[in-house]
Amino acid sequence: MSVRSWRDERAEKDSWWLIGIKGLVRIVGVKTLVQLLLLLILLLYVAYGLGEASSRLDPKRLLQPLLLGALLAWWLARSRWRAWAAWMVLILAGAVLVTIVAGGLGGTVRALAWQAAQAVFNPSINLAQRTILDRAPFVEAGEALWLSLQLLAGRASSWMTAILHQEGAYSPSMTALAWSLALWLVGAWASWGIRRWQQPLAGVLPAGMILGAVLAYTGSAAIWLLGIFIPTLLLMAWGRFYQRLESWEQNHMDYAEDLRLDVILVAIGLTIGLATAGGLASTV
């Protein structure tokens, strides 16, 4: 293969990447893509900062409810749902998903769903001639799920009783359940603050408070807080800049085309400077 043909093939591959990126930007928008990227970085630092602070916390498992809660809240925040209705959905969905995943009910729920699908979509079963024996596997799966829920509720009750009596009982399953539900709400609140309120600081505040409290309690390095501080400042600058752009466009005001790049470079430079100063101050 000649050098020219290799370059042409490489340029063709790069063009597919560029077409994909341009298509994604056209569908989602530059503003939303940058916000989602910064939110992802922020949530990664929250999960891995908590995992660094405590060996009992698995960062990968903590990241799952953070991301799922954030994505669902992002979708609801851009919809026309009222705030109370959206948060009812977020809380109920979080409670159900966290109970299934962190509570160890995934296998039982899958078995119940499989039996329900078999009963509904199996063409060999005539619904008009269904007998009690046809429903037996479905009933057994439902009873197994109910028993698992009762056992989980019993463990949760015992765990809460031990905490209230200051007995210091540690339950890995209950700890995972509590952290997953809390981080689901933290991720949802962050997305809601950024997307619906256009207030990144208010949205990120619970995540920063939880991470800061855990780092202070365990005596871990506060450097992990920079992973929240830097994206938050960039989100604030990015959102404020786009508000100005929208205002200028609505008022038909002219502005320089390269203004976006200048603002981005200045915002990144100031953020890095503030973060460096904060990091140096924390080591003094």
mmCIF file of C-alpha atoms in Angstrom:
data_model
loop_
_atom_site.group_PDB
_atom_site.id
_atom_site.type_symbol
_atom_site.label_atom_id
_atom_site.label_comp_id
_atom_site.label_asym_id
_atom_site.label_seq_id
_atom_site.Cartn_x
_atom_site.Cartn_y
_atom_site.Cartn_z
ATOM 1 C CA MET A 1 0.000 0.000 0.000
ATOM 2 C CA SER A 2 1.399 3.348 -1.039
ATOM 3 C CA VAL A 3 1.709 6.275 1.328
ATOM 4 C CA ARG A 4 -0.909 8.218 -0.602
ATOM 5 C CA SER A 5 -3.495 5.425 -0.518
ATOM 6 C CA TRP A 6 -2.839 4.951 3.220
ATOM 7 C CA ARG A 7 -3.396 8.664 3.764
ATOM 8 C CA ASP A 8 -6.615 8.571 1.708
ATOM 9 C CA GLU A 9 -7.883 5.586 3.717
ATOM 10 C CA ARG A 10 -6.981 7.295 6.989
ATOM 11 C CA ALA A 11 -8.702 10.502 5.867
ATOM 12 C CA GLU A 12 -11.820 8.494 4.975
ATOM 13 C CA LYS A 13 -11.880 6.882 8.421
ATOM 14 C CA ASP A 14 -11.370 10.252 10.078
ATOM 15 C CA SER A 15 -14.189 11.698 8.000
ATOM 16 C CA TRP A 16 -16.569 9.054 9.389
ATOM 17 C CA TRP A 17 -15.548 10.066 12.902
ATOM 18 C CA LEU A 18 -16.080 13.709 12.063
ATOM 19 C CA ILE A 19 -19.460 12.974 10.498
ATOM 20 C CA GLY A 20 -20.507 11.082 13.615
ATOM 21 C CA ILE A 21 -19.348 13.857 15.924
ATOM 22 C CA LYS A 22 -21.028 16.529 13.825
ATOM 23 C CA GLY A 23 -24.230 14.517 13.755
ATOM 24 C CA LEU A 24 -24.167 14.126 17.535
ATOM 25 C CA VAL A 25 -23.527 17.838 17.992
ATOM 26 C CA ARG A 26 -26.368 18.657 15.596
ATOM 27 C CA ILE A 27 -28.828 16.405 17.459
ATOM 28 C CA VAL A 28 -27.829 17.095 21.060
ATOM 29 C CA GLY A 29 -26.198 20.515 20.791
ATOM 30 C CA VAL A 30 -22.794 21.796 21.843
ATOM 31 C CA LYS A 31 -24.087 23.254 25.096
ATOM 32 C CA THR A 32 -25.718 19.999 26.209
ATOM 33 C CA LEU A 33 -22.745 17.839 25.191
ATOM 34 C CA VAL A 34 -20.298 19.960 27.172
ATOM 35 C CA GLN A 35 -22.612 19.988 30.194
ATOM 36 C CA LEU A 36 -23.019 16.199 30.096
ATOM 37 C CA LEU A 37 -19.262 15.680 29.736
ATOM 38 C CA LEU A 38 -18.503 17.913 32.726
ATOM 39 C CA LEU A 39 -21.271 16.248 34.751
ATOM 40 C CA LEU A 40 -19.802 12.823 33.941
ATOM 41 C CA ILE A 41 -16.347 13.927 35.108
ATOM 42 C CA LEU A 42 -17.847 15.322 38.294
ATOM 43 C CA LEU A 43 -19.767 12.116 39.091
ATOM 44 C CA LEU A 44 -16.685 10.004 38.392
ATOM 45 C CA TYR A 45 -14.733 11.987 40.977
ATOM 46 C CA VAL A 46 -17.553 11.634 43.509
ATOM 47 C CA ALA A 47 -17.703 7.843 43.110
ATOM 48 C CA TYR A 48 -13.959 7.244 43.090
ATOM 49 C CA GLY A 49 -13.370 9.787 45.845
ATOM 50 C CA LEU A 50 -15.778 7.897 48.100
ATOM 51 C CA GLY A 51 -14.123 4.622 47.133
ATOM 52 C CA GLU A 52 -10.710 6.065 47.993
ATOM 53 C CA ALA A 53 -11.973 7.302 51.352
ATOM 54 C CA SER A 54 -13.433 3.939 52.400
ATOM 55 C CA SER A 55 -12.298 0.497 51.341
ATOM 56 C CA ARG A 56 -15.819 -0.808 52.007
ATOM 57 C CA LEU A 57 -17.238 1.234 49.131
ATOM 58 C CA ASP A 58 -16.840 -0.024 45.567
ATOM 59 C CA PRO A 59 -16.510 2.963 43.162
ATOM 60 C CA LYS A 60 -17.958 1.038 40.221
ATOM 61 C CA ARG A 61 -21.088 0.126 42.153
ATOM 62 C CA LEU A 62 -21.412 3.670 43.459
ATOM 63 C CA LEU A 63 -21.142 5.048 39.937
ATOM 64 C CA GLN A 64 -24.140 3.061 38.657
ATOM 65 C CA PRO A 65 -26.873 4.806 40.711
ATOM 66 C CA LEU A 66 -25.135 8.160 40.240
ATOM 67 C CA LEU A 67 -25.230 7.897 36.445
ATOM 68 C CA LEU A 68 -28.683 6.324 36.199
ATOM 69 C CA GLY A 69 -30.236 8.901 38.504
ATOM 70 C CA ALA A 70 -28.484 11.719 36.652
ATOM 71 C CA LEU A 71 -29.601 10.518 33.213
ATOM 72 C CA LEU A 72 -33.237 10.029 34.236
ATOM 73 C CA ALA A 73 -33.307 13.423 35.961
ATOM 74 C CA TRP A 74 -31.712 15.060 32.895
ATOM 75 C CA TRP A 75 -34.465 13.673 30.675
ATOM 76 C CA LEU A 76 -37.217 14.705 33.097
ATOM 77 C CA ALA A 77 -35.661 18.148 33.624
ATOM 78 C CA ARG A 78 -35.858 18.969 29.921
ATOM 79 C CA SER A 79 -39.464 17.762 29.708
ATOM 80 C CA ARG A 80 -42.584 19.740 30.511
ATOM 81 C CA TRP A 81 -43.355 17.747 33.639
ATOM 82 C CA ARG A 82 -44.020 19.687 36.799
ATOM 83 C CA ALA A 83 -41.241 19.495 39.367
ATOM 84 C CA TRP A 84 -43.268 17.552 41.957
ATOM 85 C CA ALA A 85 -44.397 14.953 39.395
ATOM 86 C CA ALA A 86 -40.881 14.517 38.014
ATOM 87 C CA TRP A 87 -39.433 14.043 41.485
ATOM 88 C CA MET A 88 -42.131 11.535 42.388
ATOM 89 C CA VAL A 89 -41.049 9.503 39.371
ATOM 90 C CA LEU A 90 -37.376 9.914 40.285
ATOM 91 C CA ILE A 91 -37.872 8.799 43.883
ATOM 92 C CA LEU A 92 -40.089 5.826 43.000
ATOM 93 C CA ALA A 93 -37.831 4.706 40.145
ATOM 94 C CA GLY A 94 -34.771 5.064 42.348
ATOM 95 C CA ALA A 95 -36.335 3.085 45.198
ATOM 96 C CA VAL A 96 -37.388 0.263 42.878
ATOM 97 C CA LEU A 97 -34.134 0.013 40.898
ATOM 98 C CA VAL A 98 -31.896 0.347 43.949
ATOM 99 C CA THR A 99 -33.900 -2.288 45.837
ATOM 100 C CA ILE A 100 -33.633 -4.689 42.910
ATOM 101 C CA VAL A 101 -29.943 -4.139 42.135
ATOM 102 C CA ALA A 102 -28.353 -3.312 45.497
ATOM 103 C CA GLY A 103 -30.806 -5.495 47.427
ATOM 104 C CA GLY A 104 -29.803 -8.571 45.439
ATOM 105 C CA LEU A 105 -33.250 -9.188 43.932
ATOM 106 C CA GLY A 106 -32.124 -9.184 40.317
ATOM 107 C CA GLY A 107 -32.365 -12.948 39.825
ATOM 108 C CA THR A 108 -35.807 -13.196 41.416
ATOM 109 C CA VAL A 109 -37.172 -10.283 39.376
ATOM 110 C CA ARG A 110 -35.748 -11.754 36.166
ATOM 111 C CA ALA A 111 -37.416 -15.086 36.918
ATOM 112 C CA LEU A 112 -40.752 -13.377 37.537
ATOM 113 C CA ALA A 113 -40.433 -11.308 34.361
ATOM 114 C CA TRP A 114 -39.550 -14.422 32.339
ATOM 115 C CA GLN A 115 -42.596 -16.301 33.621
ATOM 116 C CA ALA A 116 -44.817 -13.308 32.897
ATOM 117 C CA ALA A 117 -43.414 -13.042 29.362
ATOM 118 C CA GLN A 118 -43.957 -16.757 28.831
ATOM 119 C CA ALA A 119 -47.561 -16.478 29.987
ATOM 120 C CA VAL A 120 -48.315 -13.502 27.742
ATOM 121 C CA PHE A 121 -46.294 -14.091 24.574
ATOM 122 C CA ASN A 122 -46.147 -17.905 24.331
ATOM 123 C CA PRO A 123 -48.270 -18.764 21.256
ATOM 124 C CA SER A 124 -48.765 -22.380 22.376
ATOM 125 C CA ILE A 125 -50.870 -21.269 25.365
ATOM 126 C CA ASN A 126 -54.541 -20.554 24.739
ATOM 127 C CA LEU A 127 -55.634 -17.825 27.126
ATOM 128 C CA ALA A 128 -59.256 -18.961 26.945
ATOM 129 C CA GLN A 129 -58.341 -22.480 28.092
ATOM 130 C CA ARG A 130 -55.723 -21.511 30.710
ATOM 131 C CA THR A 131 -55.714 -23.683 33.833
ATOM 132 C CA ILE A 132 -54.284 -23.202 37.295
ATOM 133 C CA LEU A 133 -51.292 -25.350 36.336
ATOM 134 C CA ASP A 134 -50.392 -22.866 33.595
ATOM 135 C CA ARG A 135 -50.043 -20.144 36.220
ATOM 136 C CA ALA A 136 -48.056 -22.226 38.687
ATOM 137 C CA PRO A 137 -44.541 -21.082 37.611
ATOM 138 C CA PHE A 138 -45.679 -17.462 37.638
ATOM 139 C CA VAL A 139 -47.160 -17.820 41.115
ATOM 140 C CA GLU A 140 -44.014 -19.537 42.392
ATOM 141 C CA ALA A 141 -41.826 -16.725 41.031
ATOM 142 C CA GLY A 142 -44.107 -14.141 42.633
ATOM 143 C CA GLU A 143 -43.971 -15.916 45.979
ATOM 144 C CA ALA A 144 -40.170 -16.095 45.764
ATOM 145 C CA LEU A 145 -40.030 -12.342 45.106
ATOM 146 C CA TRP A 146 -42.345 -11.620 48.040
ATOM 147 C CA LEU A 147 -40.216 -13.799 50.321
ATOM 148 C CA SER A 148 -37.053 -12.020 49.182
ATOM 149 C CA LEU A 149 -38.662 -8.648 49.899
ATOM 150 C CA GLN A 150 -39.664 -9.804 53.387
ATOM 151 C CA LEU A 151 -36.120 -10.987 54.103
ATOM 152 C CA LEU A 152 -34.686 -7.704 52.823
ATOM 153 C CA ALA A 153 -37.127 -5.722 54.965
ATOM 154 C CA GLY A 154 -36.140 -7.807 57.989
ATOM 155 C CA ARG A 155 -32.449 -7.157 57.435
ATOM 156 C CA ALA A 156 -33.136 -3.439 56.982
ATOM 157 C CA SER A 157 -35.145 -3.333 60.205
ATOM 158 C CA SER A 158 -32.411 -5.123 62.160
ATOM 159 C CA TRP A 159 -29.762 -2.842 60.705
ATOM 160 C CA MET A 160 -31.677 0.313 61.584
ATOM 161 C CA THR A 161 -32.354 -0.984 65.100
ATOM 162 C CA ALA A 162 -28.657 -1.676 65.623
ATOM 163 C CA ILE A 163 -27.785 1.838 64.439
ATOM 164 C CA LEU A 164 -30.375 3.463 66.725
ATOM 165 C CA HIS A 165 -29.026 1.496 69.695
ATOM 166 C CA GLN A 166 -25.456 2.448 68.698
ATOM 167 C CA GLU A 167 -24.380 -1.162 68.465
ATOM 168 C CA GLY A 168 -22.212 -0.508 65.412
ATOM 169 C CA ALA A 169 -23.562 -3.371 63.330
ATOM 170 C CA TYR A 170 -22.174 -3.442 59.784
ATOM 171 C CA SER A 171 -24.191 -5.003 56.962
ATOM 172 C CA PRO A 172 -22.617 -4.925 53.480
ATOM 173 C CA SER A 173 -25.955 -5.324 51.717
ATOM 174 C CA MET A 174 -27.700 -2.614 53.755
ATOM 175 C CA THR A 175 -24.738 -0.262 53.418
ATOM 176 C CA ALA A 176 -24.765 -0.745 49.643
ATOM 177 C CA LEU A 177 -28.527 -0.190 49.580
ATOM 178 C CA ALA A 178 -28.334 3.035 51.597
ATOM 179 C CA TRP A 179 -25.413 4.457 49.618
ATOM 180 C CA SER A 180 -27.008 3.554 46.284
ATOM 181 C CA LEU A 181 -30.256 5.310 47.145
ATOM 182 C CA ALA A 182 -28.420 8.379 48.470
ATOM 183 C CA LEU A 183 -26.217 8.619 45.380
ATOM 184 C CA TRP A 184 -29.192 8.120 43.074
ATOM 185 C CA LEU A 185 -30.731 11.242 44.618
ATOM 186 C CA VAL A 186 -27.392 13.102 44.506
ATOM 187 C CA GLY A 187 -26.965 12.389 40.793
ATOM 188 C CA ALA A 188 -30.587 13.332 40.094
ATOM 189 C CA TRP A 189 -30.252 16.594 42.031
ATOM 190 C CA ALA A 190 -27.076 17.517 40.155
ATOM 191 C CA SER A 191 -28.722 16.972 36.762
ATOM 192 C CA TRP A 192 -31.835 18.828 37.824
ATOM 193 C CA GLY A 193 -29.844 21.823 39.035
ATOM 194 C CA ILE A 194 -27.794 22.005 35.852
ATOM 195 C CA ARG A 195 -30.563 21.319 33.349
ATOM 196 C CA ARG A 196 -33.787 22.717 34.820
ATOM 197 C CA TRP A 197 -32.516 25.489 37.104
ATOM 198 C CA GLN A 198 -29.381 26.386 35.129
ATOM 199 C CA GLN A 199 -27.668 26.608 38.530
ATOM 200 C CA PRO A 200 -24.689 24.203 38.600
ATOM 201 C CA LEU A 201 -23.552 25.283 42.065
ATOM 202 C CA ALA A 202 -26.908 24.508 43.664
ATOM 203 C CA GLY A 203 -27.068 21.174 41.839
ATOM 204 C CA VAL A 204 -23.549 20.043 42.759
ATOM 205 C CA LEU A 205 -23.690 21.222 46.382
ATOM 206 C CA PRO A 206 -25.075 17.937 47.891
ATOM 207 C CA ALA A 207 -22.426 15.878 46.091
ATOM 208 C CA GLY A 208 -19.666 18.156 47.359
ATOM 209 C CA MET A 209 -21.018 18.109 50.908
ATOM 210 C CA ILE A 210 -21.222 14.299 51.022
ATOM 211 C CA LEU A 211 -17.766 13.802 49.525
ATOM 212 C CA GLY A 212 -16.247 16.477 51.747
ATOM 213 C CA ALA A 213 -17.825 14.994 54.885
ATOM 214 C CA VAL A 214 -16.602 11.478 54.074
ATOM 215 C CA LEU A 215 -13.093 12.689 53.227
ATOM 216 C CA ALA A 216 -12.926 14.703 56.459
ATOM 217 C CA TYR A 217 -14.272 11.819 58.567
ATOM 218 C CA THR A 218 -11.805 9.297 57.158
ATOM 219 C CA GLY A 219 -8.874 11.728 57.030
ATOM 220 C CA SER A 220 -8.426 11.202 53.280
ATOM 221 C CA ALA A 221 -6.811 13.685 50.905
ATOM 222 C CA ALA A 222 -9.035 16.647 50.044
ATOM 223 C CA ILE A 223 -7.576 16.711 46.532
ATOM 224 C CA TRP A 224 -10.628 14.723 45.365
ATOM 225 C CA LEU A 225 -12.768 17.804 45.922
ATOM 226 C CA LEU A 226 -10.964 19.462 43.016
ATOM 227 C CA GLY A 227 -12.750 16.964 40.779
ATOM 228 C CA ILE A 228 -15.984 18.650 41.829
ATOM 229 C CA PHE A 229 -14.634 22.189 42.043
ATOM 230 C CA ILE A 230 -13.195 22.367 38.518
ATOM 231 C CA PRO A 231 -16.218 20.986 36.575
ATOM 232 C CA THR A 232 -18.568 23.151 38.647
ATOM 233 C CA LEU A 233 -16.687 26.338 37.756
ATOM 234 C CA LEU A 234 -16.599 25.340 34.088
ATOM 235 C CA LEU A 235 -20.319 24.539 34.146
ATOM 236 C CA MET A 236 -21.057 27.942 35.670
ATOM 237 C CA ALA A 237 -18.941 29.761 33.084
ATOM 238 C CA TRP A 238 -20.340 27.714 30.190
ATOM 239 C CA GLY A 239 -23.969 28.210 31.216
ATOM 240 C CA ARG A 240 -23.536 31.920 31.845
ATOM 241 C CA PHE A 241 -21.834 32.407 28.490
ATOM 242 C CA TYR A 242 -24.616 30.615 26.602
ATOM 243 C CA GLN A 243 -27.229 32.701 28.393
ATOM 244 C CA ARG A 244 -25.449 35.781 27.102
ATOM 245 C CA LEU A 245 -25.289 34.350 23.577
ATOM 246 C CA GLU A 246 -28.996 33.551 23.583
ATOM 247 C CA SER A 247 -29.759 37.055 24.819
ATOM 248 C CA TRP A 248 -27.617 38.595 22.071
ATOM 249 C CA GLU A 249 -29.250 36.461 19.399
ATOM 250 C CA GLN A 250 -32.747 37.321 20.614
ATOM 251 C CA ASN A 251 -31.870 41.025 20.522
ATOM 252 C CA HIS A 252 -30.164 40.616 17.095
ATOM 253 C CA MET A 253 -26.835 41.838 18.424
ATOM 254 C CA ASP A 254 -23.640 41.151 16.484
ATOM 255 C CA TYR A 255 -20.670 39.450 18.134
ATOM 256 C CA ALA A 256 -17.357 38.046 17.003
ATOM 257 C CA GLU A 257 -17.467 34.467 15.739
ATOM 258 C CA ASP A 258 -14.283 33.537 17.614
ATOM 259 C CA LEU A 259 -15.702 34.811 20.914
ATOM 260 C CA ARG A 260 -16.659 31.291 21.989
ATOM 261 C CA LEU A 261 -13.095 30.042 21.743
ATOM 262 C CA ASP A 262 -11.758 33.059 23.630
ATOM 263 C CA VAL A 263 -14.253 32.598 26.447
ATOM 264 C CA ILE A 264 -13.527 28.867 26.664
ATOM 265 C CA LEU A 265 -9.768 29.432 26.876
ATOM 266 C CA VAL A 266 -10.138 32.162 29.507
ATOM 267 C CA ALA A 267 -12.547 30.051 31.578
ATOM 268 C CA ILE A 268 -10.245 27.013 31.459
ATOM 269 C CA GLY A 269 -7.211 29.137 32.359
ATOM 270 C CA LEU A 270 -8.927 30.808 35.316
ATOM 271 C CA THR A 271 -10.331 27.486 36.542
ATOM 272 C CA ILE A 272 -6.949 25.774 36.385
ATOM 273 C CA GLY A 273 -5.383 28.720 38.210
ATOM 274 C CA LEU A 274 -7.987 28.651 40.979
ATOM 275 C CA ALA A 275 -7.756 24.866 41.263
ATOM 276 C CA THR A 276 -3.966 25.000 41.492
ATOM 277 C CA ALA A 277 -4.150 27.644 44.189
ATOM 278 C CA GLY A 278 -6.701 25.574 46.087
ATOM 279 C CA GLY A 279 -4.598 22.439 45.790
ATOM 280 C CA LEU A 280 -1.492 24.219 47.039
ATOM 281 C CA ALA A 281 -3.429 25.764 49.927
ATOM 282 C CA SER A 282 -4.722 22.352 51.022
ATOM 283 C CA THR A 283 -1.160 21.034 51.318
ATOM 284 C CA VAL A 284 0.045 23.885 53.511
#
